[in-house]
Coordinates of C-alpha atoms and ligand atoms in Angstrom, one line a residue:
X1 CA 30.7 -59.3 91.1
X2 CA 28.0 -61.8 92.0
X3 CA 24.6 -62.1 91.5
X4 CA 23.0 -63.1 95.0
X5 CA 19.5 -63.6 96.2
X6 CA 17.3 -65.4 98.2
X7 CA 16.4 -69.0 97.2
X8 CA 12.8 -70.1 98.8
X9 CA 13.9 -73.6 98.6
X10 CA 17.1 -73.3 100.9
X11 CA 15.3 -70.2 102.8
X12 CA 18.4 -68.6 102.5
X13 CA 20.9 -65.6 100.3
X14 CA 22.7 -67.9 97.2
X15 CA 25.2 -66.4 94.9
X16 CA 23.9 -67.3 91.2
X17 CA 26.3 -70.2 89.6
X18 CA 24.5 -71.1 86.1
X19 CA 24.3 -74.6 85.4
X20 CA 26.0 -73.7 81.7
X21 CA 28.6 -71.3 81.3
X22 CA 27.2 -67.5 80.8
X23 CA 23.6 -69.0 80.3
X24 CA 20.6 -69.1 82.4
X25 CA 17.4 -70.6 81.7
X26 CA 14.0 -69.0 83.4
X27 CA 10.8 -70.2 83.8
X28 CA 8.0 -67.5 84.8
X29 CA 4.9 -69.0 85.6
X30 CA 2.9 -67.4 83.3
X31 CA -1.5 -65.9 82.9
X32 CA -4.5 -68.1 83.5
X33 CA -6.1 -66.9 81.2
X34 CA -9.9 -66.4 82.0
X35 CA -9.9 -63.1 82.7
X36 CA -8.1 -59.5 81.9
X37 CA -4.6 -59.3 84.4
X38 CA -4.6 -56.8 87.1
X39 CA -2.1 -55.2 88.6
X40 CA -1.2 -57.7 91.8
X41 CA 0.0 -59.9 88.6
X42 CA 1.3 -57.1 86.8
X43 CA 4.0 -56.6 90.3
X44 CA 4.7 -60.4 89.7
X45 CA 5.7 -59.8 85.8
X46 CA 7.5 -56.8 86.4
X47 CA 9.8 -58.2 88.6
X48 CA 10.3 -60.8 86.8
X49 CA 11.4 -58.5 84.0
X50 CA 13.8 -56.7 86.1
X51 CA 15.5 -59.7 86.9
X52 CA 16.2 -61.3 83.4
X53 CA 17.0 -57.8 82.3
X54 CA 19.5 -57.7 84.7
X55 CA 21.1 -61.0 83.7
X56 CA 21.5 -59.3 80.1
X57 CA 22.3 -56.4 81.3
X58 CA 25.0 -59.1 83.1
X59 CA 25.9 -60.5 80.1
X60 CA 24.0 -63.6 80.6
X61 CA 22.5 -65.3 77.5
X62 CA 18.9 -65.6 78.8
X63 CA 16.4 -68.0 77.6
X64 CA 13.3 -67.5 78.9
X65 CA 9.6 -69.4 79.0
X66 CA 6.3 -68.4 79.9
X67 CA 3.3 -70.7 80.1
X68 CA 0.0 -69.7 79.4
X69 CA -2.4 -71.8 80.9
X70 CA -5.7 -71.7 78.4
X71 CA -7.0 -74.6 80.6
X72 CA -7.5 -75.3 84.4
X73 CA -10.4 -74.8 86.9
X74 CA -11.3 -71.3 86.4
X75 CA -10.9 -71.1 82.4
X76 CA -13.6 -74.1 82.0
X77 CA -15.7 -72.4 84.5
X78 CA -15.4 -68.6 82.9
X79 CA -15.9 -70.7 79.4
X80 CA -19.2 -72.5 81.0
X81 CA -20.9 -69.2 82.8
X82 CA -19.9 -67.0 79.2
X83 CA -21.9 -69.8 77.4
X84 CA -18.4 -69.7 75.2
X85 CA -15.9 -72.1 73.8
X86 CA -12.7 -72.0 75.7
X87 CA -10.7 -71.0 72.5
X88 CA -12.6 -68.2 72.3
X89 CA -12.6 -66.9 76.0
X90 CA -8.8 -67.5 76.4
X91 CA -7.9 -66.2 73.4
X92 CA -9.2 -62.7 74.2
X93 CA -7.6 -62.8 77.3
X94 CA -4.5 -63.9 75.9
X95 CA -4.3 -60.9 73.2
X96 CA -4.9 -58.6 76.0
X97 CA -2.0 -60.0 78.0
X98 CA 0.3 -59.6 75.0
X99 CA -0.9 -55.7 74.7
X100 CA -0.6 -55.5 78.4
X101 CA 2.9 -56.1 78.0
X102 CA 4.1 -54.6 75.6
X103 CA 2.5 -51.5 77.2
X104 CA 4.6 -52.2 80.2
X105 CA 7.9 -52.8 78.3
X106 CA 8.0 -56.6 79.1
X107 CA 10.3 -58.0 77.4
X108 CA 8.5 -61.0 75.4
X109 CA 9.6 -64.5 76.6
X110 CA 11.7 -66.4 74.1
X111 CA 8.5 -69.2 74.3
X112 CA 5.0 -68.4 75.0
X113 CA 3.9 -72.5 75.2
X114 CA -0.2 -73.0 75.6
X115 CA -1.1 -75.7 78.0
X116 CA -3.8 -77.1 75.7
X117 CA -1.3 -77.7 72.9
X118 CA 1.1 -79.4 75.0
X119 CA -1.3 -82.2 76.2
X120 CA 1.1 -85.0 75.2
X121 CA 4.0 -84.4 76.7
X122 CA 1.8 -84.6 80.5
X123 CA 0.6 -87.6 79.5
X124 CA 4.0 -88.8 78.9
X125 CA 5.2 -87.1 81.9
X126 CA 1.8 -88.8 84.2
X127 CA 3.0 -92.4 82.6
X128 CA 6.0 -92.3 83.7
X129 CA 5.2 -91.3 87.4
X130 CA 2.5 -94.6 86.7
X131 CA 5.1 -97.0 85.8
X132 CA 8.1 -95.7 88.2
X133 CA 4.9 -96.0 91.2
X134 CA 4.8 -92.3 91.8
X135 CA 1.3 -92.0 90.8
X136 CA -2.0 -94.1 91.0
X137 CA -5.6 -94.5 89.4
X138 CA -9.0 -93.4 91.4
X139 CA -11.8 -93.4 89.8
X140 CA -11.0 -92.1 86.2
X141 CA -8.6 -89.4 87.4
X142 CA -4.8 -90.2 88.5
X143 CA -3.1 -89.0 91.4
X144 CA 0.7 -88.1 92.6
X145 CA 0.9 -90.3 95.8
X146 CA 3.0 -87.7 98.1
X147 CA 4.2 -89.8 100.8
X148 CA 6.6 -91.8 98.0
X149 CA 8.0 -88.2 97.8
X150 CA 10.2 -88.0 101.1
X151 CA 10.9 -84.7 99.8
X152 CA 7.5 -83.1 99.2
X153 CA 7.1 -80.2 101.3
X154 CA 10.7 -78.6 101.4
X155 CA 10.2 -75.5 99.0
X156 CA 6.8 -74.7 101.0
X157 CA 8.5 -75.5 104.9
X158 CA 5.5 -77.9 105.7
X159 CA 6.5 -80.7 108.2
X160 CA 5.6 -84.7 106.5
X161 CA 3.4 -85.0 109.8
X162 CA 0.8 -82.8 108.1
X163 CA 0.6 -84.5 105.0
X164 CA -2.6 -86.3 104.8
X165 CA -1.7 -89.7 102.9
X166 CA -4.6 -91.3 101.5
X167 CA -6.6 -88.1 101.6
X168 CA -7.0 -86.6 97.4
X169 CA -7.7 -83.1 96.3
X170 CA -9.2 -82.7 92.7
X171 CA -9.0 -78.6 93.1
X172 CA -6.4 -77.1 91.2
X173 CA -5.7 -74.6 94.2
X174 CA -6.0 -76.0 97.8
X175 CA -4.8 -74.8 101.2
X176 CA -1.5 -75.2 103.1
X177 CA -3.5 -76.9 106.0
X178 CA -5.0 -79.7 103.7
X179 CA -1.8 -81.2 102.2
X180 CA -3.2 -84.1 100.4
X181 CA -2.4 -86.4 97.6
X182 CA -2.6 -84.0 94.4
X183 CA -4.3 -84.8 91.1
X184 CA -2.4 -85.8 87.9
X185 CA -5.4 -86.1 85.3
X186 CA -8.8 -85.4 86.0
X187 CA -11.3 -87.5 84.3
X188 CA -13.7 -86.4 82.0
X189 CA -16.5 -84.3 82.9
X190 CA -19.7 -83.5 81.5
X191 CA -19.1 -79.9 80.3
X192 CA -15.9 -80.0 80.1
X193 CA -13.2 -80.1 77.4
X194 CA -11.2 -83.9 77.8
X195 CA -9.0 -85.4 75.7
X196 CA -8.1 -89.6 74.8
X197 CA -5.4 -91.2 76.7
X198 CA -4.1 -94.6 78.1
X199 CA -5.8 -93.6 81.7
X200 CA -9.5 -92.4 80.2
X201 CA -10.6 -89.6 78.2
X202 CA -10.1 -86.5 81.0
X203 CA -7.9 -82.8 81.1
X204 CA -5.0 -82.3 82.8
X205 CA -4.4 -80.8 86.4
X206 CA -3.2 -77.7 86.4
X207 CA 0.5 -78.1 88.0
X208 CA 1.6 -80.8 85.5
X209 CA 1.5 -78.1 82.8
X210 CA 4.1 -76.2 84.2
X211 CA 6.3 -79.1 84.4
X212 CA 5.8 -80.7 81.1
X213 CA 6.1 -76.6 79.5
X214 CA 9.2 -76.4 81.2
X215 CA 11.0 -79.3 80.9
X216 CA 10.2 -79.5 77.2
X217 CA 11.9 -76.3 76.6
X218 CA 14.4 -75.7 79.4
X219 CA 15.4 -79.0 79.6
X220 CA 15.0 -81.2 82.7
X221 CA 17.1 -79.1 85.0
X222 CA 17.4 -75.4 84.9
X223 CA 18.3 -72.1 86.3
X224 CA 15.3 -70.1 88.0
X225 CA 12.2 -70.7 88.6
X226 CA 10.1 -67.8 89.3
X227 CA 6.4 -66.8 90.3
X228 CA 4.1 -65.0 93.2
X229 CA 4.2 -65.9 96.6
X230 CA 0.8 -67.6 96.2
X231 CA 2.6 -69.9 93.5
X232 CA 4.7 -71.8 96.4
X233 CA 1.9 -74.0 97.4
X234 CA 0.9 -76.5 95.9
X235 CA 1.4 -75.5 92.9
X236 CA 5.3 -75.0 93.1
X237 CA 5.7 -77.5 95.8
X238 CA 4.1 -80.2 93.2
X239 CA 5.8 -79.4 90.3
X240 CA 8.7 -80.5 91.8
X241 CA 6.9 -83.5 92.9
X242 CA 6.2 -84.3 89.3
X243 CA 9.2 -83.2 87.7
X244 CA 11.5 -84.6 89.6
X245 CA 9.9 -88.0 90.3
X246 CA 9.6 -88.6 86.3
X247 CA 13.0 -87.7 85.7
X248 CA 15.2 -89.1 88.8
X249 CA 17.3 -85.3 87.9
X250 CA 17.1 -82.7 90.2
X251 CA 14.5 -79.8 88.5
X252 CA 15.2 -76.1 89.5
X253 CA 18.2 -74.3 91.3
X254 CA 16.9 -71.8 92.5
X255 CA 13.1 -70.5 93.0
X256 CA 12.2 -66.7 93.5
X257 CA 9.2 -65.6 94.5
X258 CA 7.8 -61.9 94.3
X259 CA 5.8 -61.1 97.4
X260 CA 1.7 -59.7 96.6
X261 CA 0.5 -56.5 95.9
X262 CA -2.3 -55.1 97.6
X263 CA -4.4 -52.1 96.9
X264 CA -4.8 -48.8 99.7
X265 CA -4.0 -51.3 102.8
X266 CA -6.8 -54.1 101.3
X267 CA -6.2 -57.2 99.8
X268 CA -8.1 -57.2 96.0
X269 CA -11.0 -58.5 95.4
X270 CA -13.5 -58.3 92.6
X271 CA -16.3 -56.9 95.0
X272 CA -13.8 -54.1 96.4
X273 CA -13.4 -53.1 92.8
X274 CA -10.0 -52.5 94.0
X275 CA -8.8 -55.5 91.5
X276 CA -7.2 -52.7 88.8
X277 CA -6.3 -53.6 85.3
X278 CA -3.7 -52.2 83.4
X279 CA -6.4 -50.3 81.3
X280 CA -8.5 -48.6 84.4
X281 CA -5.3 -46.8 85.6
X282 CA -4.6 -45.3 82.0
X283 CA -8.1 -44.3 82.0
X284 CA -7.5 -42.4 85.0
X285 CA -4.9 -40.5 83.3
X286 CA -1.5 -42.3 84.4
X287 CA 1.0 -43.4 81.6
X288 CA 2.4 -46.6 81.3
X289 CA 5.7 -46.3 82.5
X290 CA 4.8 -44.7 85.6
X291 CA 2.9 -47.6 86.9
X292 CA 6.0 -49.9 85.7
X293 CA 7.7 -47.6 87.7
X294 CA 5.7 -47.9 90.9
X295 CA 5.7 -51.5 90.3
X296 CA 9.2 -52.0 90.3
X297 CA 10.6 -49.5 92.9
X298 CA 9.1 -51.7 96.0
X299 CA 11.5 -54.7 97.1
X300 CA 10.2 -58.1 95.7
X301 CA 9.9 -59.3 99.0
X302 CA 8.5 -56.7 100.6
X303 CA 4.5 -56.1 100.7
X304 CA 3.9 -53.5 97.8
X305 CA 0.7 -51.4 98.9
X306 CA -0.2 -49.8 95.9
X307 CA -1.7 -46.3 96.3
X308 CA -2.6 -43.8 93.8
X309 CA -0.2 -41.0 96.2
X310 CA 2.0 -43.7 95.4
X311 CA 1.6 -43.3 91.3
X312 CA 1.7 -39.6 91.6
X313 CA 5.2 -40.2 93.9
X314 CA 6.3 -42.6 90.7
X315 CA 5.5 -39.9 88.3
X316 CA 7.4 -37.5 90.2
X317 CA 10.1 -39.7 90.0
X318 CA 10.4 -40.6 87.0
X319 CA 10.1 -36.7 85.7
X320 CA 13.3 -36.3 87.6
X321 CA 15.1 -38.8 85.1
X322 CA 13.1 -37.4 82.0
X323 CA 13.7 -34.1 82.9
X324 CA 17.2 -34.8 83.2
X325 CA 17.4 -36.5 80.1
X326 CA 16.0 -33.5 78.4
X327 CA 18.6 -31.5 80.0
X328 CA 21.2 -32.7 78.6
X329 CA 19.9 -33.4 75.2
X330 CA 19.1 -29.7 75.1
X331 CA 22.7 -28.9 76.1
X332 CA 25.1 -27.7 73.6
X333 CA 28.6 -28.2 75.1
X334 CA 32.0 -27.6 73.8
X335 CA 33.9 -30.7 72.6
X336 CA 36.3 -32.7 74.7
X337 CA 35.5 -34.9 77.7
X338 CA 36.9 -35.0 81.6
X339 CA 38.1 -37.8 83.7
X340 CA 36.1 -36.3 86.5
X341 CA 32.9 -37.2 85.0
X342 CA 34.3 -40.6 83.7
X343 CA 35.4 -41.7 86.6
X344 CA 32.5 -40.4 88.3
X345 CA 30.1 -42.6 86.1
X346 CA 32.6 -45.9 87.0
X347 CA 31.9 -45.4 90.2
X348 CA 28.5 -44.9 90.7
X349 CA 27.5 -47.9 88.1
X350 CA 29.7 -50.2 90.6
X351 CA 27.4 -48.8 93.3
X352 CA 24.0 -49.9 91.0
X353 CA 25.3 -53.1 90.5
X354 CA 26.5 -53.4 94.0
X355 CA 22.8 -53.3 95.0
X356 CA 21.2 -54.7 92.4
X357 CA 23.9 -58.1 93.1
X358 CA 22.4 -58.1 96.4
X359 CA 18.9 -59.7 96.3
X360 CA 17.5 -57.2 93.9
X361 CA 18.0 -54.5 95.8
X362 CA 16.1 -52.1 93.9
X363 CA 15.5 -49.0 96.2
X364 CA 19.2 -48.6 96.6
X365 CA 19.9 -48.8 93.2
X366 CA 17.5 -46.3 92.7
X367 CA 18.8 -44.1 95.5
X368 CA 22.7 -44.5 93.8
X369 CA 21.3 -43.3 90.5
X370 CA 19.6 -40.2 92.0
X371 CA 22.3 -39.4 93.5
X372 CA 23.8 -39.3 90.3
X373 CA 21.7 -37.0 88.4
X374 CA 21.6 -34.9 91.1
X375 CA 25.4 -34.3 90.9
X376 CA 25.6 -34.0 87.2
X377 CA 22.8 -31.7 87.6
X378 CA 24.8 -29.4 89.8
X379 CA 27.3 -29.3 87.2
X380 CA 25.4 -29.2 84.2
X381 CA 27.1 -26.7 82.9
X382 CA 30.8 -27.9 83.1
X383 CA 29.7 -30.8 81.1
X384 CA 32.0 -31.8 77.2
X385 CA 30.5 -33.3 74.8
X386 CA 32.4 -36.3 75.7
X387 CA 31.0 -36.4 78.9
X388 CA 27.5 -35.5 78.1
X389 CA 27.8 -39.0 75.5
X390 CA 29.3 -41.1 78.3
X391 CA 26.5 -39.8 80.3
X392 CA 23.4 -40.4 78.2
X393 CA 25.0 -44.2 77.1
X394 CA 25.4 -44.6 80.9
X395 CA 21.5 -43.9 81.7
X396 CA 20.9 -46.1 78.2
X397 CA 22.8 -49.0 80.2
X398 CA 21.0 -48.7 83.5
X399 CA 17.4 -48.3 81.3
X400 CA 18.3 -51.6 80.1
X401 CA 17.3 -52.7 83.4
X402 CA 14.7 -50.5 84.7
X403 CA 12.9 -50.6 81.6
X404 CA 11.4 -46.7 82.5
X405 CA 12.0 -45.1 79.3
X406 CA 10.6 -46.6 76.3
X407 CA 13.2 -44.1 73.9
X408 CA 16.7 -44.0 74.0
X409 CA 17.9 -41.4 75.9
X410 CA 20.1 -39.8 72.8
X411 CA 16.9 -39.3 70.9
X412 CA 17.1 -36.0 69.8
X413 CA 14.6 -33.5 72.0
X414 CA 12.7 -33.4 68.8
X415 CA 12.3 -36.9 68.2
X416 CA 10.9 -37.1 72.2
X417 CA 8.6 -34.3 72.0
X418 CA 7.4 -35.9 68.7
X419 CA 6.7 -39.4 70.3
X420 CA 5.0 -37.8 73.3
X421 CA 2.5 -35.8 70.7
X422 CA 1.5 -39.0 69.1
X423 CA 1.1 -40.4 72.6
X424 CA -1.4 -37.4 73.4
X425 CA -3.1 -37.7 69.8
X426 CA -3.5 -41.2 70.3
X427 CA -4.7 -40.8 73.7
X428 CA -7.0 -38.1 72.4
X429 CA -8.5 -40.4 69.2
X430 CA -9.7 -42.9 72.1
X431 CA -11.4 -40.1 74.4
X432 CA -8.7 -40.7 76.8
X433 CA -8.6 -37.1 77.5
X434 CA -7.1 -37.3 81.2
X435 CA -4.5 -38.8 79.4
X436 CA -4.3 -36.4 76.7
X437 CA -4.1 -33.5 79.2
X438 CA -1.5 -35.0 81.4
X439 CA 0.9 -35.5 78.3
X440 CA 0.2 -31.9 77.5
X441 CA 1.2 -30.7 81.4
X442 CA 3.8 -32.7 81.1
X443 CA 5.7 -31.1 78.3
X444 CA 4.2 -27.8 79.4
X445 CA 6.2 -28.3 83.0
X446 CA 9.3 -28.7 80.6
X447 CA 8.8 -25.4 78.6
X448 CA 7.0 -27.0 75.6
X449 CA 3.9 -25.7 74.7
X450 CA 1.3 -27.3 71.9
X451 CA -0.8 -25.8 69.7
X452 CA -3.4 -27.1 67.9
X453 CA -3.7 -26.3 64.7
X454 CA -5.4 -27.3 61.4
X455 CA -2.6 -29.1 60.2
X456 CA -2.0 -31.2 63.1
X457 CA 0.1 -30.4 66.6
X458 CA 2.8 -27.9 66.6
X459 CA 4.9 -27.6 69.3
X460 CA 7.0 -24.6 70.4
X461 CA 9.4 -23.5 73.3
X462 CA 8.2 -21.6 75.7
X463 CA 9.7 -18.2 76.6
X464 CA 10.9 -17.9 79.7
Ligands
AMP1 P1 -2.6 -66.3 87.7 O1 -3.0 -65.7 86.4 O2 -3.6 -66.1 88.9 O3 -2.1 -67.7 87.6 O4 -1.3 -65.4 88.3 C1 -0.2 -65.0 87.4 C2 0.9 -64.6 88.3 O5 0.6 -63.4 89.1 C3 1.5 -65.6 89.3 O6 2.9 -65.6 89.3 C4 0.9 -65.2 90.6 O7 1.7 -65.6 91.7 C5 0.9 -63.7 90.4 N1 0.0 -62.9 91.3 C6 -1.3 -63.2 91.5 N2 -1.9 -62.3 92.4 C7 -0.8 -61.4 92.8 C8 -0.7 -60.3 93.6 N3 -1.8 -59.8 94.3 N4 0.5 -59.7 93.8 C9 1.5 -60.2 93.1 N5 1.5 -61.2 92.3 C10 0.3 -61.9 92.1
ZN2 ZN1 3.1 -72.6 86.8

């Protein structure tokens, strides 16, 4: 079966076709890092997970990169009001992206490259676009020239009679209605960071990071590109621009873009307080996986309005498949196995993949699995211990995607219960007691009850 999904730069469904055999190569535009990430970006990254899990769980051999960009507009300006270095700033947002993460069950990028230690490659990339008359000096910044591009404008659907020739934007982030000629280099500033080069001592812009990061470790011309919807223009449109102008190859086959998240019906914003970080929502008491959950359940290119009915829906959820998990770990069937059930799992992992192969379709892959454990629940108890291992490797296999349950399903009851105390302990040891107390309803809904006792948590089933 084939992988298909909507291309922004045809505007139209594609079936996958890797440019090498059983590989594909992925570039996610990565954090600016200047301050913590919320949760509109969090949708973005979570997506993006989902799909390269589902290449491997395709048996693609996935290489993927994802930039951080420790220098641009708003890190100098964070750096400058902070009265910091920029190392210093970025880096603390950067080790709180990493936690973020791994919190989320992100898998980690194969590369991780920094903008500010990839300055040479741009300045090769900007030379190039010099000599080959793509780009010009103003002042002591240089410039992409976008009416030698007769392409420029495709991936974003703007017409070439908007285009204002002759007109130059210095901001790293401009709007649709002011297409203009689009900065290369900026030269040096007083207060800012710069660097020496052929054209003046100055910092880079922020798109030509993105091409010189990918291109030096995708190659020239790869697979997917991938980033939010607000990532199209410019700063999509001009990577292309840039990339392939300096290389005369063609750049990226196909670029997907995850539509925004918004909070209760409102757009974030800082002075909503609606702009959530990964840390406020486990301080109001939600776990980790159910926010990946919510996250991921909404199409990629649908609007996703987060609400916290919404989280509570996602927890409910994803009790179900816990729940059912612990079901059938606590079951102690006779041995043997059934074709029913066999067959049963063939056919409803066609129907996943059938939905998943079509643009990501994630709520229908969803629905198909529910529908499994609903049947398997009705006949629990008619399950072998065959079937019950077919089943539990079969929820392993569709985890690989989702990415829901951090343990593996076969984990022994004990071994779950175990992790979820050291969860609540945890939770308890940084005061996060709504958290504490859900893990302890949690397990309480399930018939496990804690006890506190001198020597640590006990745990004991509860008689029904
Ligand atoms: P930034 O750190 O602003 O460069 O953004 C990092 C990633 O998050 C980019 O792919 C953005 O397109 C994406 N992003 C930013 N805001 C939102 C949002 N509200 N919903 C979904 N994705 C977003
Ligand atoms: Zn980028």
């Amino acid at each position: 079966m084939d992988i298909r999904f909507y291309n922004t730069l045809s505007n139209q469904l594609e079936t996958f076709n890797s440019i090498e055999k059983g590989k594909m190569r992925i570039y996610t535009c990565g954090p600016t890092v200047y301050d913590f990430a919320h949760i509109g970006n969090f949708r973005s990254y979570v997506f993006e997970d989902l799909v390269k899990r589902y290449f491997i769980y395709s048996r693609y051999d996935v290489k993927h990169v994802m930039n951080i960009t420790d220098i641009d507009d708003k890190t100098i300006k964070k750096a400058n009001e902070l009265n910091s270095s920029l190392e210093a700033v970025t880096q603390q947002f950067i080790d709180a992206f990493f936690n973020d993460i791994a919190k989320l069950n992100i898998i980690k990028a194969d590369v991780y490259p920094r903008a500010t230690q990839h300055i040479d490659e741009m300045i090769s990339i900007i030379e190039i676009l010099e000599k080959k008359g793509y780009a010009y000096q103003k002042g002591d910044s240089v410039y992409f020239s976008i009416e030698k591009f007769p392409q420029y404008g495709r991936l974003a659907n703007v017409s070439r009679d908007k285009l204002n020739t002759g007109l130059r934007s210095d901001a790293d982030e401009y709007e649709k209605d002011n297409i203009q000629d689009f900065v290369l280099w900026k030269g040096k500033k007083e207060g800012e960071p710069f660097w020496a080069t052929p054209f003046g001592d100055g910092r880079p812009g922020w798109h030509i990071e993105c091409s010189a990061m990918s291109m030096k470790y995708l190659g020239e011309h790869f697979d997917i590109h991938m980033g939010g919807v607000d990532n199209i223009f410019p700063h999509h449109e001009n990577e292309i621009a840039q990339s392939k102008c300096s290389t005369g190859k063609p750049y990226v086959n196909y670029w997907i873009h995850c539509q925004h998240l918004i909070v209760e019906d409102q757009k974030m914003s800082k002075s909503l307080g609606n702009q959530y970080t990964l840390a406020d929502l486990i301080d109001r008491g939600y776990d980790e996986m159910v926010i990946r959950y919510l996250l991921l359940s909404t199409h990629y290119r649908k609007l996703l309005n987060f609400t916290f009915r919404g989280l509570d829906q996602a927890k409910k959820s994803l009790m179900r498949i816990n729940d059912f998990i612990f079901s059938l770990n606590g079951l102690k069937p006779v041995e043997g196995e059934s074709e029913t059930f066999s067959d049963f799992i063939k056919e409803n992992e066609i129907g996943f993949k059938k939905n998943m192969n079509d643009d990501f379709n994630i709520s229908g892959a969803l629905g198909v699995f529910f529908e499994f454990i609903h049947y398997i629940n009705l006949h629990m108890d008619n399950l072998k211990k065959g079937d019950v291992e077919n089943i539990l490797a079969y929820i392993d296999r569709v985890n690989s995607v989702l990415g829901v349950i951090k343990q593996s399903s076969s984990d022994t009851l004990e071994k779950q219960i175990m992790e979820k105390i050291t969860l609540r302990e945890r939770a308890r040891q940084e005061k996060n007691f709504q958290l504490a107390d859900s893990i302890r309803e949690e397990l309480k809904s399930k018939g496990i009850l804690l006890i506190d006792t001198p020597d640590g948590v006990r745990w004991k089933l509860e008689k029904k």
